[in-house]
mmCIF file of C-alpha atoms in Angstrom:
data_model
loop_
_atom_site.group_PDB
_atom_site.id
_atom_site.type_symbol
_atom_site.label_atom_id
_atom_site.label_comp_id
_atom_site.label_asym_id
_atom_site.label_seq_id
_atom_site.Cartn_x
_atom_site.Cartn_y
_atom_site.Cartn_z
ATOM 1 C CA MET A 263 0.000 0.000 0.000
ATOM 2 C CA LEU A 264 1.180 3.494 -0.877
ATOM 3 C CA LEU A 265 0.840 5.900 2.061
ATOM 4 C CA ILE A 266 0.177 9.574 1.364
ATOM 5 C CA ARG A 267 0.302 11.681 4.519
ATOM 6 C CA ILE A 268 -0.787 15.317 4.322
ATOM 7 C CA ALA A 269 0.847 17.874 6.613
ATOM 8 C CA LYS A 270 -1.701 19.364 8.986
ATOM 9 C CA GLY A 271 -3.211 22.547 7.577
ATOM 10 C CA ASN A 272 -6.038 24.074 5.551
ATOM 11 C CA TYR A 273 -6.064 23.436 1.807
ATOM 12 C CA ASN A 274 -8.200 24.771 -1.044
ATOM 13 C CA ILE A 275 -9.010 22.074 -3.604
ATOM 14 C CA ASP A 276 -9.751 23.734 -6.944
ATOM 15 C CA LYS A 277 -9.409 20.563 -9.014
ATOM 16 C CA THR A 278 -10.835 17.133 -8.281
ATOM 17 C CA ILE A 279 -8.355 14.655 -6.774
ATOM 18 C CA ARG A 280 -8.512 11.229 -8.447
ATOM 19 C CA LEU A 281 -8.034 8.315 -6.101
ATOM 20 C CA THR A 282 -5.802 5.359 -6.971
ATOM 21 C CA SER A 283 -5.841 1.725 -5.915
ATOM 22 C CA TYR A 284 -3.704 0.338 -3.090
ATOM 23 C CA THR A 285 -3.392 3.782 -1.514
ATOM 24 C CA THR A 286 -3.966 5.171 1.969
ATOM 25 C CA VAL A 287 -4.594 8.911 2.196
ATOM 26 C CA ASP A 288 -3.953 10.143 5.727
ATOM 27 C CA LEU A 289 -5.338 13.658 5.877
ATOM 28 C CA GLY A 290 -3.300 14.383 8.994
ATOM 29 C CA TYR A 291 -6.305 16.133 10.607
ATOM 30 C CA SER A 292 -6.251 18.766 7.885
ATOM 31 C CA ARG A 293 -9.235 20.526 6.325
ATOM 32 C CA LEU A 294 -9.653 20.228 2.549
ATOM 33 C CA LYS A 295 -12.079 22.793 1.146
ATOM 34 C CA ASN A 296 -13.881 22.493 -2.200
ATOM 35 C CA THR A 297 -13.043 25.647 -4.175
ATOM 36 C CA ASN A 298 -13.740 24.225 -7.654
ATOM 37 C CA SER A 299 -15.171 27.040 -9.764
ATOM 38 C CA LYS A 300 -17.013 24.498 -11.937
ATOM 39 C CA ARG A 301 -18.512 21.091 -11.172
ATOM 40 C CA GLY A 302 -15.984 19.091 -9.197
ATOM 41 C CA ASN A 303 -15.535 16.923 -6.115
ATOM 42 C CA ILE A 304 -12.757 16.835 -3.544
ATOM 43 C CA PHE A 305 -12.122 13.102 -4.070
ATOM 44 C CA LYS A 306 -13.357 10.896 -6.902
ATOM 45 C CA SER A 307 -12.641 7.399 -8.174
ATOM 46 C CA PRO A 308 -10.619 7.168 -11.403
ATOM 47 C CA ASP A 309 -11.986 8.260 -14.752
ATOM 48 C CA ASP A 310 -14.113 5.442 -16.083
ATOM 49 C CA LYS A 311 -12.440 3.690 -19.008
ATOM 50 C CA GLU A 312 -14.946 0.923 -19.548
ATOM 51 C CA SER A 313 -14.220 -0.550 -16.111
ATOM 52 C CA PRO A 314 -17.006 -3.058 -15.465
ATOM 53 C CA LYS A 315 -18.250 -4.288 -12.104
ATOM 54 C CA TYR A 316 -15.859 -3.242 -9.316
ATOM 55 C CA SER A 317 -12.609 -2.984 -11.256
ATOM 56 C CA SER A 318 -11.831 0.751 -11.322
ATOM 57 C CA LEU A 319 -10.659 1.308 -7.741
ATOM 58 C CA THR A 320 -9.656 -1.180 -5.026
ATOM 59 C CA ARG A 321 -8.061 -1.122 -1.578
ATOM 60 C CA CYS A 322 -8.200 2.589 -0.914
ATOM 61 C CA VAL A 323 -8.342 4.295 2.503
ATOM 62 C CA ILE A 324 -9.140 7.906 3.434
ATOM 63 C CA LYS A 325 -8.765 8.799 7.100
ATOM 64 C CA ASN A 326 -8.277 11.476 9.770
ATOM 65 C CA GLY A 327 -9.446 14.869 8.567
ATOM 66 C CA THR A 328 -12.193 17.156 7.320
ATOM 67 C CA LEU A 329 -13.626 17.377 3.806
ATOM 68 C CA ASP A 330 -15.402 20.712 3.561
ATOM 69 C CA GLY A 331 -17.932 21.211 0.775
ATOM 70 C CA ASN A 332 -17.658 24.939 1.475
ATOM 71 C CA TYR A 333 -21.312 25.364 0.470
ATOM 72 C CA ASN A 334 -19.883 25.494 -3.036
ATOM 73 C CA PRO A 335 -22.684 26.424 -5.479
ATOM 74 C CA ASN A 336 -21.323 23.986 -8.078
ATOM 75 C CA LYS A 337 -23.696 21.412 -6.502
ATOM 76 C CA SER A 338 -21.103 18.631 -6.496
ATOM 77 C CA CYS A 339 -20.834 15.926 -3.871
ATOM 78 C CA ILE A 340 -17.694 15.865 -1.733
ATOM 79 C CA LEU A 341 -16.698 12.224 -2.352
ATOM 80 C CA ARG A 342 -17.798 10.212 -5.401
ATOM 81 C CA LEU A 343 -17.028 6.509 -5.874
ATOM 82 C CA CYS A 344 -17.887 4.259 -8.813
ATOM 83 C CA HIS A 345 -16.805 0.723 -9.858
ATOM 84 C CA ALA A 346 -14.919 0.422 -6.571
ATOM 85 C CA GLU A 347 -14.348 -2.198 -3.885
ATOM 86 C CA ASN A 348 -12.585 -2.615 -0.556
ATOM 87 C CA ILE A 349 -12.787 1.037 0.454
ATOM 88 C CA LEU A 350 -12.430 2.376 4.014
ATOM 89 C CA ILE A 351 -13.389 5.904 5.074
ATOM 90 C CA LYS A 352 -12.445 6.401 8.729
ATOM 91 C CA ASN A 353 -12.448 9.366 11.124
ATOM 92 C CA VAL A 354 -13.447 11.837 8.419
ATOM 93 C CA GLU A 355 -15.809 14.786 8.851
ATOM 94 C CA PHE A 356 -17.893 15.739 5.817
ATOM 95 C CA THR A 357 -19.369 19.202 6.147
ATOM 96 C CA ASP A 358 -21.233 22.078 4.464
ATOM 97 C CA ASN A 359 -22.586 20.611 1.256
ATOM 98 C CA TYR A 360 -24.885 22.437 -1.158
ATOM 99 C CA TYR A 361 -27.741 20.673 -2.987
ATOM 100 C CA SER A 362 -25.886 17.389 -3.313
ATOM 101 C CA HIS A 363 -24.503 14.485 -1.283
ATOM 102 C CA HIS A 364 -21.602 14.400 1.102
ATOM 103 C CA ALA A 365 -20.649 10.990 -0.327
ATOM 104 C CA GLU A 366 -22.084 9.117 -3.303
ATOM 105 C CA LEU A 367 -21.597 5.447 -4.216
ATOM 106 C CA ALA A 368 -22.586 3.511 -7.324
ATOM 107 C CA GLY A 369 -21.362 0.094 -8.390
ATOM 108 C CA CYS A 370 -19.367 -0.366 -5.180
ATOM 109 C CA ARG A 371 -18.654 -3.375 -2.989
ATOM 110 C CA ASN A 372 -17.150 -3.742 0.480
ATOM 111 C CA VAL A 373 -17.227 -0.073 1.492
ATOM 112 C CA ILE A 374 -16.993 0.980 5.148
ATOM 113 C CA PHE A 375 -17.677 4.379 6.692
ATOM 114 C CA SER A 376 -16.419 4.222 10.283
ATOM 115 C CA ASN A 377 -16.540 6.934 12.940
ATOM 116 C CA CYS A 378 -17.321 9.660 10.414
ATOM 117 C CA LYS A 379 -19.390 12.813 10.827
ATOM 118 C CA PHE A 380 -21.779 14.290 8.274
ATOM 119 C CA CYS A 381 -23.123 17.755 9.017
ATOM 120 C CA GLY A 382 -24.253 20.947 7.346
ATOM 121 C CA GLN A 383 -26.304 20.773 4.161
ATOM 122 C CA VAL A 384 -28.394 23.135 2.067
ATOM 123 C CA SER A 385 -31.146 21.105 0.444
ATOM 124 C CA ASP A 386 -34.787 21.216 -0.605
ATOM 125 C CA LEU A 387 -36.794 18.070 -1.342
ATOM 126 C CA ASN A 388 -38.703 20.015 -3.983
ATOM 127 C CA VAL A 389 -35.426 20.485 -5.836
ATOM 128 C CA SER A 390 -33.289 17.454 -5.008
ATOM 129 C CA SER A 391 -33.188 14.430 -2.712
ATOM 130 C CA SER A 392 -29.892 14.829 -0.942
ATOM 131 C CA GLU A 393 -28.851 11.926 1.250
ATOM 132 C CA ALA A 394 -25.608 12.581 3.119
ATOM 133 C CA ILE A 395 -24.456 9.124 1.961
ATOM 134 C CA GLN A 396 -26.252 8.180 -1.227
ATOM 135 C CA ILE A 397 -26.225 4.536 -2.245
ATOM 136 C CA ASP A 398 -27.025 5.107 -5.902
ATOM 137 C CA ILE A 399 -27.714 3.137 -9.081
ATOM 138 C CA LEU A 400 -25.127 2.963 -11.854
ATOM 139 C CA ASP A 401 -27.335 4.360 -14.585
ATOM 140 C CA CYS A 402 -26.654 7.350 -16.818
ATOM 141 C CA THR A 403 -29.834 9.115 -15.733
ATOM 142 C CA HIS A 404 -28.861 8.907 -12.062
ATOM 143 C CA PHE A 405 -25.056 8.821 -12.006
ATOM 144 C CA CYS A 406 -23.652 10.868 -14.840
ATOM 145 C CA GLY A 407 -20.024 11.149 -15.873
ATOM 146 C CA PHE A 408 -19.123 7.478 -16.280
ATOM 147 C CA THR A 409 -19.280 5.125 -19.259
ATOM 148 C CA SER A 410 -19.652 1.557 -17.988
ATOM 149 C CA TYR A 411 -23.341 1.628 -17.217
ATOM 150 C CA ASP A 412 -23.682 -2.086 -16.494
ATOM 151 C CA ASN A 413 -26.202 -1.620 -13.639
ATOM 152 C CA THR A 414 -23.720 -3.003 -11.131
ATOM 153 C CA MET A 415 -25.385 -2.597 -7.745
ATOM 154 C CA ASN A 416 -23.829 -1.721 -4.425
ATOM 155 C CA GLU A 417 -23.045 -4.680 -2.196
ATOM 156 C CA ASN A 418 -21.831 -4.974 1.394
ATOM 157 C CA ILE A 419 -21.952 -1.318 2.413
ATOM 158 C CA THR A 420 -21.344 -0.612 6.113
ATOM 159 C CA VAL A 421 -21.937 2.635 7.991
ATOM 160 C CA LYS A 422 -20.939 2.268 11.628
ATOM 161 C CA SER A 423 -20.466 4.619 14.576
ATOM 162 C CA CYS A 424 -21.153 7.673 12.412
ATOM 163 C CA TYR A 425 -22.892 10.910 13.331
ATOM 164 C CA PHE A 426 -25.358 12.723 11.063
ATOM 165 C CA LYS A 427 -26.578 16.184 12.047
ATOM 166 C CA ASN A 428 -28.455 19.006 10.280
ATOM 167 C CA VAL A 429 -28.835 17.197 6.941
ATOM 168 C CA CYS A 430 -31.853 16.430 4.782
ATOM 169 C CA ARG A 431 -31.435 12.642 4.819
ATOM 170 C CA GLY A 432 -28.830 10.435 6.438
ATOM 171 C CA VAL A 433 -28.119 7.284 4.447
ATOM 172 C CA GLY A 434 -29.868 5.647 1.530
ATOM 173 C CA THR A 435 -31.323 5.969 -1.911
ATOM 174 C CA HIS A 436 -34.469 7.221 -3.592
ATOM 175 C CA ASN A 437 -33.872 5.601 -7.007
ATOM 176 C CA TYR A 438 -34.825 2.071 -8.008
ATOM 177 C CA PHE A 439 -35.215 -0.317 -10.919
ATOM 178 C CA LYS A 440 -37.320 -3.449 -10.877
ATOM 179 C CA ASP A 441 -35.428 -6.549 -9.711
ATOM 180 C CA LEU A 442 -32.250 -4.564 -8.926
ATOM 181 C CA TYR A 443 -31.317 -4.381 -5.243
ATOM 182 C CA GLN A 444 -28.723 -2.785 -3.024
ATOM 183 C CA THR A 445 -27.659 -5.784 -0.933
ATOM 184 C CA ASP A 446 -26.056 -6.408 2.445
ATOM 185 C CA ILE A 447 -26.452 -2.916 3.861
ATOM 186 C CA THR A 448 -25.448 -2.455 7.509
ATOM 187 C CA ILE A 449 -26.055 0.743 9.470
ATOM 188 C CA SER A 450 -25.171 0.378 13.140
ATOM 189 C CA GLY A 451 -24.292 2.436 16.166
ATOM 190 C CA CYS A 452 -25.022 5.720 14.379
ATOM 191 C CA ILE A 453 -26.614 8.917 15.662
ATOM 192 C CA PHE A 454 -29.038 10.835 13.456
ATOM 193 C CA GLU A 455 -29.907 14.290 14.797
ATOM 194 C CA ASN A 456 -31.997 17.112 13.316
ATOM 195 C CA ILE A 457 -32.788 15.254 10.099
ATOM 196 C CA THR A 458 -35.249 17.187 7.930
ATOM 197 C CA ASP A 459 -36.672 14.117 6.184
ATOM 198 C CA CYS A 460 -35.638 10.540 7.053
ATOM 199 C CA ALA A 461 -32.548 9.146 8.723
ATOM 200 C CA ILE A 462 -32.444 6.056 6.479
ATOM 201 C CA SER A 463 -34.058 5.803 3.040
ATOM 202 C CA ALA A 464 -34.121 2.096 2.178
ATOM 203 C CA VAL A 465 -35.488 1.769 -1.350
ATOM 204 C CA ASN A 466 -34.912 -1.684 -2.881
ATOM 205 C CA PHE A 467 -32.567 -2.751 -0.098
ATOM 206 C CA LYS A 468 -32.076 -6.474 0.535
ATOM 207 C CA ASN A 469 -30.319 -8.227 3.424
ATOM 208 C CA VAL A 470 -30.179 -5.254 5.734
ATOM 209 C CA SER A 471 -29.170 -4.691 9.339
ATOM 210 C CA PHE A 472 -30.157 -1.450 11.059
ATOM 211 C CA LYS A 473 -29.280 -1.771 14.733
ATOM 212 C CA ASN A 474 -28.333 0.284 17.789
ATOM 213 C CA ASN A 475 -28.957 3.580 16.024
ATOM 214 C CA ASN A 476 -30.189 6.683 17.845
ATOM 215 C CA TYR A 477 -32.739 8.950 16.133
ATOM 216 C CA ILE A 478 -33.049 12.453 17.608
ATOM 217 C CA ASN A 479 -35.462 15.016 16.174
ATOM 218 C CA CYS A 480 -35.835 13.237 12.832
ATOM 219 C CA ASN A 481 -38.957 13.659 10.729
ATOM 220 C CA TYR A 482 -38.956 9.861 10.679
ATOM 221 C CA SER A 483 -36.333 7.193 11.170
ATOM 222 C CA VAL A 484 -36.513 4.612 8.361
ATOM 223 C CA PHE A 485 -38.346 4.856 5.044
ATOM 224 C CA TRP A 486 -38.718 1.421 3.450
ATOM 225 C CA ARG A 487 -39.960 0.571 -0.048
ATOM 226 C CA ASP A 488 -39.602 -2.508 -2.242
ATOM 227 C CA ASN A 489 -40.364 -1.804 -5.883
ATOM 228 C CA GLY A 490 -38.764 -4.981 -7.199
ATOM 229 C CA LYS A 491 -41.988 -6.902 -7.547
#
């Protein structure tokens, strides 16, 4: 594994950073702020070059720091992962996002968010459905900017010991296709506080475990829908 350790400080990110496989990014308790003048994330999986299934990014770790969306009006999510597997996001604070998601996954497998914080979001359900962590569908109408639209679904996604505060929705998805499921989704030991809509949006989820979560001042805790039949 390649280790990249960032010296502690505050950094403006005006161009999306592409992640690479077999790499650990230790943020060194720094703050990275999204200052892209156009559409752009702080971190993103590699450019899609017809990478089917989970073959674009593997064994990547991001830990120990703050990723600040900076309420950037470019409406881009902070972290965007596609065709990826074996990813760990640990001890990272995601903050101040604008009409998008703090983190977005499509076509991913074996992804863990551990001891992370998601807070601060400008959103309006009449305009967009902005989950802090969106577990999305790999389809061009829902996840633009990639080429291998093979409908690979997310599998084995774990969110544990995380804190969600002052966001529209916590974890989940609002998109679905018949007979396509997000499978093996575990959300445990999390706190959801001041959630405008729902803490967990479980649309076409299969094999799920939601346990030991604390819901404080949420419009409702779990929204469940199965449109696969």
